[in-house]
PDB file of C-alpha atoms in Angstrom:
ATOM      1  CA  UNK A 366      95.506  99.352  51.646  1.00  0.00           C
ATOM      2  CA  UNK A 367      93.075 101.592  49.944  1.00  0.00           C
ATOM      3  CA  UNK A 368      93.695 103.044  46.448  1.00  0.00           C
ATOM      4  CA  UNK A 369      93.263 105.990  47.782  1.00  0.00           C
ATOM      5  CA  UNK A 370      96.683 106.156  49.244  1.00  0.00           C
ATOM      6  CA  UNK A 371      98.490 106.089  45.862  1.00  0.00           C
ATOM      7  CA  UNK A 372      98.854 109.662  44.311  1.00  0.00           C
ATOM      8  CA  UNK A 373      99.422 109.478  40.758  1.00  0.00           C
ATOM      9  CA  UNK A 374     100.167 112.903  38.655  1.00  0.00           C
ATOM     10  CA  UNK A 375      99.201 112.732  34.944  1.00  0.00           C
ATOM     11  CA  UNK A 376     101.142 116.119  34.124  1.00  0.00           C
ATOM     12  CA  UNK A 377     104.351 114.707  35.624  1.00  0.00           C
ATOM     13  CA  UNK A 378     107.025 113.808  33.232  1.00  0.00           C
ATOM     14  CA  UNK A 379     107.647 110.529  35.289  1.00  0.00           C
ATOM     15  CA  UNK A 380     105.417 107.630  33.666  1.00  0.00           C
ATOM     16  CA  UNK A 381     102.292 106.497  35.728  1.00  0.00           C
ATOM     17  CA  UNK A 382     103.152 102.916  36.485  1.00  0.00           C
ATOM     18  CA  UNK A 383     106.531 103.769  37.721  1.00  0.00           C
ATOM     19  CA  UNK A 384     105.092 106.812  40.223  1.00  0.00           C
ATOM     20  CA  UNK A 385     102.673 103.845  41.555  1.00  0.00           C
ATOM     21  CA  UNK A 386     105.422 101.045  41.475  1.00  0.00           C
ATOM     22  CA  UNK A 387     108.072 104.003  43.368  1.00  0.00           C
ATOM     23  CA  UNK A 388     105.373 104.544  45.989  1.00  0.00           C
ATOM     24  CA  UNK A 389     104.583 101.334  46.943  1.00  0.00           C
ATOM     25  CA  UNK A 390     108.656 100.596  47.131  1.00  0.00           C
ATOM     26  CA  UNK A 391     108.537 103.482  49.685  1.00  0.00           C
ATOM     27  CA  UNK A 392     105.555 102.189  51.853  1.00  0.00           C
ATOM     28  CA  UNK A 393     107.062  98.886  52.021  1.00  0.00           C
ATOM     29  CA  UNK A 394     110.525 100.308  52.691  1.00  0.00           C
ATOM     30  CA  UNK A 395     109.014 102.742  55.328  1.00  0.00           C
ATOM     31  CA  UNK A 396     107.255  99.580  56.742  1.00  0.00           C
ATOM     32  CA  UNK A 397     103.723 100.879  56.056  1.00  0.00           C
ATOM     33  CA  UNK A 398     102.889  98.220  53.914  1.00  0.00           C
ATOM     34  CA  UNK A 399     104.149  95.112  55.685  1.00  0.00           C
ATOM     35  CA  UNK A 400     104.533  91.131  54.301  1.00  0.00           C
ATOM     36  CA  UNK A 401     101.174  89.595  53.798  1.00  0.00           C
ATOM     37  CA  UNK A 402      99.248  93.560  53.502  1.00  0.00           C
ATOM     38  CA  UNK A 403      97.009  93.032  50.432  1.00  0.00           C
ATOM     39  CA  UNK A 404      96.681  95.810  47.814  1.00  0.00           C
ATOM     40  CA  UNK A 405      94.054  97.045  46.109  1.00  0.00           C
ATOM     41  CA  UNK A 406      93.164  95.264  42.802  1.00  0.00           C
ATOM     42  CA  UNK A 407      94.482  96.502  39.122  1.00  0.00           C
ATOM     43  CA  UNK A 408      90.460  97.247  38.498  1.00  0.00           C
ATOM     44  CA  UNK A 409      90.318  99.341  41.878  1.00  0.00           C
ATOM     45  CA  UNK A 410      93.318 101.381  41.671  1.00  0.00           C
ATOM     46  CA  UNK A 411      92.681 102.134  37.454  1.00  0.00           C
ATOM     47  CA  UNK A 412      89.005 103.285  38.306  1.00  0.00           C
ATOM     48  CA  UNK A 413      89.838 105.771  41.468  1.00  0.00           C
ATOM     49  CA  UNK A 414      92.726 107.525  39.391  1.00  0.00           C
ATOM     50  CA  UNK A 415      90.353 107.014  36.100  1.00  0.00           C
ATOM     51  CA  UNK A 416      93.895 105.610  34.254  1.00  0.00           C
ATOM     52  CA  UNK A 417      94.215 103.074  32.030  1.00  0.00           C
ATOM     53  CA  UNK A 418      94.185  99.576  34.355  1.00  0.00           C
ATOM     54  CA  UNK A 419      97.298  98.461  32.025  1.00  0.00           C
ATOM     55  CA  UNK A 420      99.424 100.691  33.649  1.00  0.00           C
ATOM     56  CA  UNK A 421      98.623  99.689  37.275  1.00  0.00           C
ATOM     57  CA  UNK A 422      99.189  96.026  36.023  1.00  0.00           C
ATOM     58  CA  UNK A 423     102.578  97.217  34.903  1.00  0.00           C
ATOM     59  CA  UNK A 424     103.408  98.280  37.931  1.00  0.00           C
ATOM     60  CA  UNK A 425     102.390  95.722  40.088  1.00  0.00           C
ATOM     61  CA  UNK A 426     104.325  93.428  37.487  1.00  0.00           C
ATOM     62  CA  UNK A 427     107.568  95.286  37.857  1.00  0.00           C
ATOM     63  CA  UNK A 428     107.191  94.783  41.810  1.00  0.00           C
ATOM     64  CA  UNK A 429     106.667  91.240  41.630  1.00  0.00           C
ATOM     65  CA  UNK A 430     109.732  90.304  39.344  1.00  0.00           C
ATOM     66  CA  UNK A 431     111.733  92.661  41.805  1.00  0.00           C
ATOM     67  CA  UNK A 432     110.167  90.205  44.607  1.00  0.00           C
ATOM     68  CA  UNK A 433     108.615  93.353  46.377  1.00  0.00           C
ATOM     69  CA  UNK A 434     105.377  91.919  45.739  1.00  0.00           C
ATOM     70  CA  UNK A 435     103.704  88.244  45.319  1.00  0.00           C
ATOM     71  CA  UNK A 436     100.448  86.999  43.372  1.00  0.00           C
ATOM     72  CA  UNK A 437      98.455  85.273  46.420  1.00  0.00           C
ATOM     73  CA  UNK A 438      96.105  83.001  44.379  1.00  0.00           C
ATOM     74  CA  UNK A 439      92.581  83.808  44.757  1.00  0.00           C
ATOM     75  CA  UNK A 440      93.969  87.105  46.454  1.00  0.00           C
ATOM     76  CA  UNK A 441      95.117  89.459  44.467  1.00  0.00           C
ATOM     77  CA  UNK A 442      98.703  90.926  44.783  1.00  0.00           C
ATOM     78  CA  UNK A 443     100.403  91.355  48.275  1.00  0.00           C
ATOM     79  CA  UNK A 444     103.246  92.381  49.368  1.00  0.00           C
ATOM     80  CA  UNK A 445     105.975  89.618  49.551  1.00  0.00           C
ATOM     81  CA  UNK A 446     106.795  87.420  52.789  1.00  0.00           C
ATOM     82  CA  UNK A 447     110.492  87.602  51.623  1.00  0.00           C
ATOM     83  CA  UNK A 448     110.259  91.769  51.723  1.00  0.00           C
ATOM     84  CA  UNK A 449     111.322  92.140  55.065  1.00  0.00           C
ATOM     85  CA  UNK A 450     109.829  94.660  57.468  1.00  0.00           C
ATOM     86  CA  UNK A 451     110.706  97.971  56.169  1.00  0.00           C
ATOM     87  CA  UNK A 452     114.142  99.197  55.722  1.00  0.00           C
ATOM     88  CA  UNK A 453     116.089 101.101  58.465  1.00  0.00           C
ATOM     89  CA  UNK A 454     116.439 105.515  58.156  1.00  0.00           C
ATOM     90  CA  UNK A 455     119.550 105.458  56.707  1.00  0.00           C
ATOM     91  CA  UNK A 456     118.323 103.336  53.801  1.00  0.00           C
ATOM     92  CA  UNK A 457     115.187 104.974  53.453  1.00  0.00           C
ATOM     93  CA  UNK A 458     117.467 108.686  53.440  1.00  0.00           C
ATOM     94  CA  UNK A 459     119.583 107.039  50.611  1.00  0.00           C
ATOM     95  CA  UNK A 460     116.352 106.465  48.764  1.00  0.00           C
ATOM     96  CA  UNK A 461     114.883 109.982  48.756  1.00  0.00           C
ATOM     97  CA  UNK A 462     118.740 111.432  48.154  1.00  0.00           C
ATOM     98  CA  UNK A 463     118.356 111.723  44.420  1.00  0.00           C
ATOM     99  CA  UNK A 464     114.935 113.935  44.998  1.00  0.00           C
ATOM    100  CA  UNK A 465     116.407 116.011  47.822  1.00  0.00           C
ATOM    101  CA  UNK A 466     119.526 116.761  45.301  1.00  0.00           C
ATOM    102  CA  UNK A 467     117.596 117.677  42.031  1.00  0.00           C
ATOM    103  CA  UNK A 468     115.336 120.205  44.810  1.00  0.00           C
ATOM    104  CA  UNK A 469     118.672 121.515  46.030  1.00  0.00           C
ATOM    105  CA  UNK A 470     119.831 122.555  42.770  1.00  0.00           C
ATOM    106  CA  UNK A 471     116.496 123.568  41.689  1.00  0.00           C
ATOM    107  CA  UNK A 472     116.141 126.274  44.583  1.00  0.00           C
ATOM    108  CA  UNK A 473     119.959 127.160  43.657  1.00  0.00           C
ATOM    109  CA  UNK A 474     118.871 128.057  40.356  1.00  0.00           C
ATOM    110  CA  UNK A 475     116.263 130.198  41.376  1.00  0.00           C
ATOM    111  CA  UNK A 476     118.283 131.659  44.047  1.00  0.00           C
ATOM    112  CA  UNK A 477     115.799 130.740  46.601  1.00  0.00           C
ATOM    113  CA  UNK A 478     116.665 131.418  50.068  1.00  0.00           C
ATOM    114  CA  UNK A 479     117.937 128.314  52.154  1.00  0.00           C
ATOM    115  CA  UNK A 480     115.514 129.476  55.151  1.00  0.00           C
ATOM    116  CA  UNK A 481     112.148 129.618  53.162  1.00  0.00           C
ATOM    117  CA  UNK A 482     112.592 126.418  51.387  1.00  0.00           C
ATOM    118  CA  UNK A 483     113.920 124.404  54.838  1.00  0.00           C
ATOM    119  CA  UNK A 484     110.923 126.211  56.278  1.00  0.00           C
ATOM    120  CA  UNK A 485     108.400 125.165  53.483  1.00  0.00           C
ATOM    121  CA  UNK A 486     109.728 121.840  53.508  1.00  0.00           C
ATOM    122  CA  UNK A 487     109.305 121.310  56.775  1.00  0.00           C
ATOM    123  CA  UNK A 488     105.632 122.398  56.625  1.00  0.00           C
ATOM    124  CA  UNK A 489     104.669 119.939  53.875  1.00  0.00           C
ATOM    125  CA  UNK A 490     106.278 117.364  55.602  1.00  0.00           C
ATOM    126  CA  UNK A 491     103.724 118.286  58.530  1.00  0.00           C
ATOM    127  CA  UNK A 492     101.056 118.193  55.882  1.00  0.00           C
ATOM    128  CA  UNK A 493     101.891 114.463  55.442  1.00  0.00           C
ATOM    129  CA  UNK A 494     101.431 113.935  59.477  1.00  0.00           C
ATOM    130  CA  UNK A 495      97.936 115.980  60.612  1.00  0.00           C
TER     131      UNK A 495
END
């Protein structure tokens, strides 16, 4: 995996290490990131988002007691044998239900129409594909 992947958004109210530790619960869910996939080092990861490497070791510590990830020594952090391979739609759906929600009321609030969000939406999700 290259460090690259990770996006990490210093204005956002959500603390570093826990937009880092969400994402990587998502590409393992998603089955992107599969048992035995090595990630990038604490040092890597800290110097291509130029944030403190503390916080990256928090979140790969938070992973590891949750067993999504395992210390391989000599190797760095991977993630975990025991993980499984990726979780099914439904549970990945269930996991992006809270974010879907808080946009939903968002939009209501603004009184946005239902079209031009579903239509936005589905163009950043094609952003994600090309």
């Amino acid at each position: 995996m290259d460090a690259k992947l990770l996006h990490v958004n210093p204005a956002s109210p959500e603390p570093i290490y826990r937009q880092i530790a969400e994402q990587l619960r998502r590409l393992v869910a998603a089955g992107q990131l599969r048992p035995g996939d090595g990630l990038p080092s604490v040092r890597e990861v800290a110097a291509t988002h130029a944030i403190n490497p503390m916080t990256v070791s928090r979140a790969y510590s938070q992973l590891e007691a949750e067993g999504v990830l395992e210390r391989l020594r000599g190797k760095g952090m991977a993630v975990a044998a025991r993980s499984g391979r990726g979780d099914g739609v439904a549970a990945r759906m269930h996991r992006v239900e809270p974010v879907l929600r808080e946009a939903a009321r968002h939009c209501r609030e603004l009184e946005l129409p239902a079209d031009r969000v579903l239509a936005r939406l589905r163009q950043l999700l094609g952003e994600e594909e090309a």
